[in-house]
Rosetta silent file (secondary structure, phi, psi, omega in degrees, C-alpha in Angstrom):
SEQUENCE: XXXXXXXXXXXXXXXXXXXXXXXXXXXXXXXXXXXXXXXXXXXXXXXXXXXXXXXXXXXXXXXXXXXXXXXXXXXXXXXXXXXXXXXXXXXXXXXXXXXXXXXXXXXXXXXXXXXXXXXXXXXXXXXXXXXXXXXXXXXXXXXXXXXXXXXXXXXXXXXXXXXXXXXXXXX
SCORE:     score description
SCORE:     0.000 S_00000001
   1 L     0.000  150.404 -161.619    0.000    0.000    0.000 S_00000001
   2 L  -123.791  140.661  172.163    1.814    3.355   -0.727 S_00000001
   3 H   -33.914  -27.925 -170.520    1.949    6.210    1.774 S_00000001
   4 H   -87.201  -24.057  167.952   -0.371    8.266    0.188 S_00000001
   5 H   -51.745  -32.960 -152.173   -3.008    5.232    0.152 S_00000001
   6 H   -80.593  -61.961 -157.560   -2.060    4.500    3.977 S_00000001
   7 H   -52.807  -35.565  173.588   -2.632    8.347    5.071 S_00000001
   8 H   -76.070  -21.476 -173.489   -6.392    8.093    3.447 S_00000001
   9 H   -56.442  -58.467 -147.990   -6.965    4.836    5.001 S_00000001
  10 H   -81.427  -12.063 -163.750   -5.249    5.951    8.538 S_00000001
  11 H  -112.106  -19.382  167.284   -7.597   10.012    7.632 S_00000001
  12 H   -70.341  -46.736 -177.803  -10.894    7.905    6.929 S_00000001
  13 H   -61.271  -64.474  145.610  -10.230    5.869   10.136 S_00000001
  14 H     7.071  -61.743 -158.295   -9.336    8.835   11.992 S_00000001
  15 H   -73.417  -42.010 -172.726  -12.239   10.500   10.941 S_00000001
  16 H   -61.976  -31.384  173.456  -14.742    8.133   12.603 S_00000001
  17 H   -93.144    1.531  156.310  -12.822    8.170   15.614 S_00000001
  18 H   -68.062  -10.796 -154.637  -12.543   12.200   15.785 S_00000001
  19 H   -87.922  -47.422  158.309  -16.329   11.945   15.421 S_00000001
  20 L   -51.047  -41.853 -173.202  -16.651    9.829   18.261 S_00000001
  21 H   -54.073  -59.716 -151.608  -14.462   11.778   20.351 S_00000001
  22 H   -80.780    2.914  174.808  -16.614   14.799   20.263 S_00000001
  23 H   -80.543  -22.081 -179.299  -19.904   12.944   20.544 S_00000001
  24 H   -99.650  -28.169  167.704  -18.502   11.887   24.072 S_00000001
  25 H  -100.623    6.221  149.737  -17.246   15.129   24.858 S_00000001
  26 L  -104.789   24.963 -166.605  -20.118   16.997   24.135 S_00000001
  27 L  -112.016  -34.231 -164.739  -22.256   14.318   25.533 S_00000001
  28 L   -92.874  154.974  171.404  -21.382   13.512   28.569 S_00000001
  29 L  -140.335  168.200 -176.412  -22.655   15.528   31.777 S_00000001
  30 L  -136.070  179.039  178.852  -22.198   15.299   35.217 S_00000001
  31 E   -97.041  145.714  169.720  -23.395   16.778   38.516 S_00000001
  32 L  -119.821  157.819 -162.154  -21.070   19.162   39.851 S_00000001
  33 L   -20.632  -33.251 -148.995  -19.960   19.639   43.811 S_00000001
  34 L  -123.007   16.367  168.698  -22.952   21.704   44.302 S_00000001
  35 L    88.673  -43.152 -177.212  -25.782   19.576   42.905 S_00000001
  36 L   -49.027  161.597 -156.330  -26.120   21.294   39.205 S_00000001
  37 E  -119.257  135.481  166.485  -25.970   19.242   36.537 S_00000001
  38 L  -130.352 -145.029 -170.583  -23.304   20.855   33.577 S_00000001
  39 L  -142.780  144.333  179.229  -21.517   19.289   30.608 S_00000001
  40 L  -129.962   88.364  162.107  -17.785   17.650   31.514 S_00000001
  41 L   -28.105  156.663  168.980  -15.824   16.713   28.266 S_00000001
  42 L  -175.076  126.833  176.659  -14.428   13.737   28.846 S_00000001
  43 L  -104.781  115.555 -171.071  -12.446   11.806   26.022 S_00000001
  44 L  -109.756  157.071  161.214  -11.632    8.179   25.316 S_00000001
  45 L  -152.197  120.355 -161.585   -9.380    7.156   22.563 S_00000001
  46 L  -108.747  133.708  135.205   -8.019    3.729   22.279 S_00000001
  47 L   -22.682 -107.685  107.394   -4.653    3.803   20.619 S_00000001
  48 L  -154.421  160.126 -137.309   -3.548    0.478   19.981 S_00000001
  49 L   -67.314  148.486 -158.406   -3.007   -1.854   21.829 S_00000001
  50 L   111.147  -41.192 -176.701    0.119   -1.932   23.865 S_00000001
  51 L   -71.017  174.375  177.281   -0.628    1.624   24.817 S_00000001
  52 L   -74.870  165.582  161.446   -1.699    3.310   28.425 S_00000001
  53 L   -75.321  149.942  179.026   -5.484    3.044   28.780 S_00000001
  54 L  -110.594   -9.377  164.548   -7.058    6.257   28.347 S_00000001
  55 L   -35.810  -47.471  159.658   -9.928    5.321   30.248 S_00000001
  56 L   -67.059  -13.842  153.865   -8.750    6.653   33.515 S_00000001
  57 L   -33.753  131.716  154.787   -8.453   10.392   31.500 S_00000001
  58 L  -120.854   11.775  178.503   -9.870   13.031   32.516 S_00000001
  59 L   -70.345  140.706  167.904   -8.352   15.593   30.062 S_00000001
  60 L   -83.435  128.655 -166.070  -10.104   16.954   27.193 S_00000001
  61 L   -92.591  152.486 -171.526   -8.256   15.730   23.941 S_00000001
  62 L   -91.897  164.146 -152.408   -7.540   19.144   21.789 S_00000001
  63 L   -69.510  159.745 -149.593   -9.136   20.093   18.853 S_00000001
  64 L  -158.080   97.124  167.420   -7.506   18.539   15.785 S_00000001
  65 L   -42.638  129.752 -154.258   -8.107   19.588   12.266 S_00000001
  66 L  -155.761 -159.397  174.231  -10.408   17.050   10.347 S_00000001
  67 L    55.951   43.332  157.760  -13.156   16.394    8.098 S_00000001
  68 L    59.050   12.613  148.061  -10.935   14.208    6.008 S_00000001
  69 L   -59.796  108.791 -152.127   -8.246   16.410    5.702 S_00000001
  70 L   -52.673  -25.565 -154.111   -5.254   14.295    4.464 S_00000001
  71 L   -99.205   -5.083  165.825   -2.449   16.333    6.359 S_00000001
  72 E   -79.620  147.232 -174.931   -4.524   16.061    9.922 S_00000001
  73 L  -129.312   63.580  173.317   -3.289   13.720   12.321 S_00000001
  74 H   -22.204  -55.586 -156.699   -6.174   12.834   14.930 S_00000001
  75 H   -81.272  -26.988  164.343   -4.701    9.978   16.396 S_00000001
  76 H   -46.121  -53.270  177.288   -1.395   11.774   16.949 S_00000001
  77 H  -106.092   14.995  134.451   -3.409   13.769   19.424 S_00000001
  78 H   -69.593  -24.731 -176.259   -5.432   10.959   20.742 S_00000001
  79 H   -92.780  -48.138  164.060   -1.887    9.388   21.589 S_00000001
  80 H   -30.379  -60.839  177.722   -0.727   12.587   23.112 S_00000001
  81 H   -92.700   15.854   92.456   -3.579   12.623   25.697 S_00000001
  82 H    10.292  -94.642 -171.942   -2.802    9.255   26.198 S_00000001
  83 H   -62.528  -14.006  177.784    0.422    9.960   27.224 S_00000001
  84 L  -134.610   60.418 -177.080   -0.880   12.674   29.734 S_00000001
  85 L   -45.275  -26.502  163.082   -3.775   11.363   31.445 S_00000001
  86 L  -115.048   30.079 -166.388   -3.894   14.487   33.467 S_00000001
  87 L    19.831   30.987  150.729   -3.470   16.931   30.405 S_00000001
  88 L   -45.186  -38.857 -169.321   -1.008   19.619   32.330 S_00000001
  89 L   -80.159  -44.892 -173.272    0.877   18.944   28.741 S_00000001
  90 L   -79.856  -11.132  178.579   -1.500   18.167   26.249 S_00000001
  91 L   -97.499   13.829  166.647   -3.823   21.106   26.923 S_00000001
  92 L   -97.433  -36.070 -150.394   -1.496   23.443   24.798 S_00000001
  93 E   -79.320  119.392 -170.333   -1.996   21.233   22.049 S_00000001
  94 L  -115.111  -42.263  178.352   -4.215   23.145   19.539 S_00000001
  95 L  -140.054 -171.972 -168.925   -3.797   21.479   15.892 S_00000001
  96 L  -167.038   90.710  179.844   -1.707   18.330   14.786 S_00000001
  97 E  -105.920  156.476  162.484   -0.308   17.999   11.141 S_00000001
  98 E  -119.835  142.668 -176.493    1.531   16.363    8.870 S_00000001
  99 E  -157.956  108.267  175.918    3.491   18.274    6.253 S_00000001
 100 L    62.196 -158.112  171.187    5.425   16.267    3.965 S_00000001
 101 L   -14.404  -57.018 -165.197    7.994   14.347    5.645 S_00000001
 102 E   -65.941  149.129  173.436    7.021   16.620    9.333 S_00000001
 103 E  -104.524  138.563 -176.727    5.057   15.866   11.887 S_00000001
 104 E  -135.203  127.710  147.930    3.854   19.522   13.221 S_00000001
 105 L   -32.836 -141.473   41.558    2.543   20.517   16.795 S_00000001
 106 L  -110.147  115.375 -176.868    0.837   23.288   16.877 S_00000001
 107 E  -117.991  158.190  168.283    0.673   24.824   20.300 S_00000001
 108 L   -76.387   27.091 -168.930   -0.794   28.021   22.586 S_00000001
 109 L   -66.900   98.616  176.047    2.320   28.133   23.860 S_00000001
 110 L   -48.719  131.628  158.685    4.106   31.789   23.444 S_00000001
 111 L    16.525  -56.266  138.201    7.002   32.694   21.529 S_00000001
 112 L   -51.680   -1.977  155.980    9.393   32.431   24.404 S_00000001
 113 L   -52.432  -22.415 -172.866    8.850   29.220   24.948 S_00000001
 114 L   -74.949  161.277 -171.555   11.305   27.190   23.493 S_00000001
 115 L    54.311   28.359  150.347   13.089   24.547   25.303 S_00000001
 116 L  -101.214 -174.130 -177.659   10.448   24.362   28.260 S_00000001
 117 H   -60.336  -30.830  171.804    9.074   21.195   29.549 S_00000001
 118 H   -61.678  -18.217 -120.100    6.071   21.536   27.590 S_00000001
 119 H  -139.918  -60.911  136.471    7.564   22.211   24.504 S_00000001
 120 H   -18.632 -110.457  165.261   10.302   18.920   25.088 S_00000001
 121 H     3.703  -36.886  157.864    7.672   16.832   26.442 S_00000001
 122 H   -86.019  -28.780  176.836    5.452   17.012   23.237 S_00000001
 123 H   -87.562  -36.618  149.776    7.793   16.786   20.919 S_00000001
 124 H   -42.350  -67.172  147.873    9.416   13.342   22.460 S_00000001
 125 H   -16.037  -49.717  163.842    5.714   12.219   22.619 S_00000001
 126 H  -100.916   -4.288  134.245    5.314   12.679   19.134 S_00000001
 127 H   -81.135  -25.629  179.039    8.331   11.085   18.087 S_00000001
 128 H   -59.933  -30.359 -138.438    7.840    8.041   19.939 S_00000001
 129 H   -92.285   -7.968  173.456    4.507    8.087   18.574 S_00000001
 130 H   -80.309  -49.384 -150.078    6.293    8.503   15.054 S_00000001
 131 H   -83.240  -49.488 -174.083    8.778    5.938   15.723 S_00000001
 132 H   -77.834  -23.650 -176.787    6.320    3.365   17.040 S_00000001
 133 H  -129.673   27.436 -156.310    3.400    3.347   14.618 S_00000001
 134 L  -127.422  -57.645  167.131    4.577    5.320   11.725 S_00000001
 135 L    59.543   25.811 -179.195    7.744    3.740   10.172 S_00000001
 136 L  -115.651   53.509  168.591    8.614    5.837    7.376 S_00000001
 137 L   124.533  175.931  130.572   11.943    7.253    8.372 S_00000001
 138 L   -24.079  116.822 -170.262   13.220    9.235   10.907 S_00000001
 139 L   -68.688  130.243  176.982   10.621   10.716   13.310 S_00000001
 140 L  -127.073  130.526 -166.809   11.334   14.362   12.460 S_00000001
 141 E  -129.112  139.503  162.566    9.017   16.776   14.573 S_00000001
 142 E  -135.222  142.923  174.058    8.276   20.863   15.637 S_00000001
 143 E  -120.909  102.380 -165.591    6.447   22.134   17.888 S_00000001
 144 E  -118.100  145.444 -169.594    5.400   25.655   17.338 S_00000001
 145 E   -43.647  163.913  162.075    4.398   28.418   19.598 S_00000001
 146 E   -44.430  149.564  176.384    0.880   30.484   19.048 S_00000001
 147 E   -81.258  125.838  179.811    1.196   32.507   16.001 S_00000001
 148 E  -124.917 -168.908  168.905    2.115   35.733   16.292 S_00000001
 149 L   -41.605  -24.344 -173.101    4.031   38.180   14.106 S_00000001
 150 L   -89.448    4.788 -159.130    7.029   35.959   13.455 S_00000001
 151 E   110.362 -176.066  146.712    4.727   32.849   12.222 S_00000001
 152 E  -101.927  112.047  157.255    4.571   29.967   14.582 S_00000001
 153 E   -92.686  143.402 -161.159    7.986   29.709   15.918 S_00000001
 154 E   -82.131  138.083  163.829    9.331   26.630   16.560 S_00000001
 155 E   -48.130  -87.769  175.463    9.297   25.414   20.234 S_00000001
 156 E  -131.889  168.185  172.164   11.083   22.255   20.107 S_00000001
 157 E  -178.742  133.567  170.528   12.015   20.176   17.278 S_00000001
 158 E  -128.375  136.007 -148.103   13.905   16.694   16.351 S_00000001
 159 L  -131.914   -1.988  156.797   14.824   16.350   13.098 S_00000001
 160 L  -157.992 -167.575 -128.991   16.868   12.893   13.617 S_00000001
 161 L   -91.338  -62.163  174.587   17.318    9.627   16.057 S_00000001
 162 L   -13.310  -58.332  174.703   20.144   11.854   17.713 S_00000001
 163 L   -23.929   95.346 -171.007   18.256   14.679   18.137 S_00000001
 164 L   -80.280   24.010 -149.363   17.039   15.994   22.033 S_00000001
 165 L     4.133   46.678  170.225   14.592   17.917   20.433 S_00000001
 166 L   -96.148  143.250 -165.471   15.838   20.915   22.276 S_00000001
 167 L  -108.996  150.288 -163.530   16.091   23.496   19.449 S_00000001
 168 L   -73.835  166.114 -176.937   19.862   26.223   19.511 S_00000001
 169 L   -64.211  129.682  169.725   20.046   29.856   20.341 S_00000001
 170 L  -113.954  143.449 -175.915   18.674   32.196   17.352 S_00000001
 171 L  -127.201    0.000    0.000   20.324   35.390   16.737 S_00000001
């Protein structure tokens, strides 16, 4: 099957399980401390197998470009909130792409950001998550800040197996 076959297969799959997502996070409600009844997102995504359960989440998984758009990567940020069951990390996480080769972040993170733990921490997360289910190469990843004037500037980024995705001083 050739990559571009794989991505609609894996963006078709995707889609049904983005679809699900938000039917359970706009679905579910709960009573809160004080007897009202609200609405609690609350997201499951199974992975595949091998993975943490995400059942024990309580995180809201973040919105993810869709609707069968080849270069979105759903599951990328189903594996993310995974990996962060109590989404301190994962609740920067705003879009999730693929472009070309790249795997791209996209976080609310500011400008000034690069090289924190959030910024690390997501980008290791989505190379493993390249490296375990992905198999085309070298996970190469960025994770860029809110957009402002400059673009989204990149956060973090590992662009081979070497890499610490910490990204050097720009001048």
């Amino acid at each position: 099957m050739s990559a571009r076959n794989r991505r609609r297969t894996v963006a078709a799959g995707t889609g049904v399980l983005a679809a699900g997502l938000l039917v359970v996070a706009g679905g579910a409600a709960v009573l809160s401390p004080d007897g009202e009844t609200g609405s609690k997102p609350r997201a499951h995504a199974a992975v595949r197998s091998g993975s943490p359960s995400p059942a024990a989440s309580t995180a809201v998984a973040p919105p993810v470009a869709g609707n069968g758009d080849p270069d979105a990567m759903p599951e990328v940020a189903a594996y993310l909130q995974v990996k962060d069951p109590g989404g301190e990390t994962v609740r920067h996480v705003t879009d999730v792409r693929r472009s070309g080769a790249f795997l791209r972040v996209y976080t609310d993170l500011d400008e000034g950001d690069e090289n924190t733990d959030a910024a690390i921490t997501l980008c290791e997360w989505a190379a493993e998550y390249l490296e375990r289910y992905d198999g085309e190469g070298e996970p190469i990843v960025f994770v860029h800040a809110e957009e402002s004037g400059n673009g989204h500037v990149v956060l973090a980024n590992k662009q081979s197996a070497d890499d610490d995705c910490r990204v050097g001083e720009t001048r």
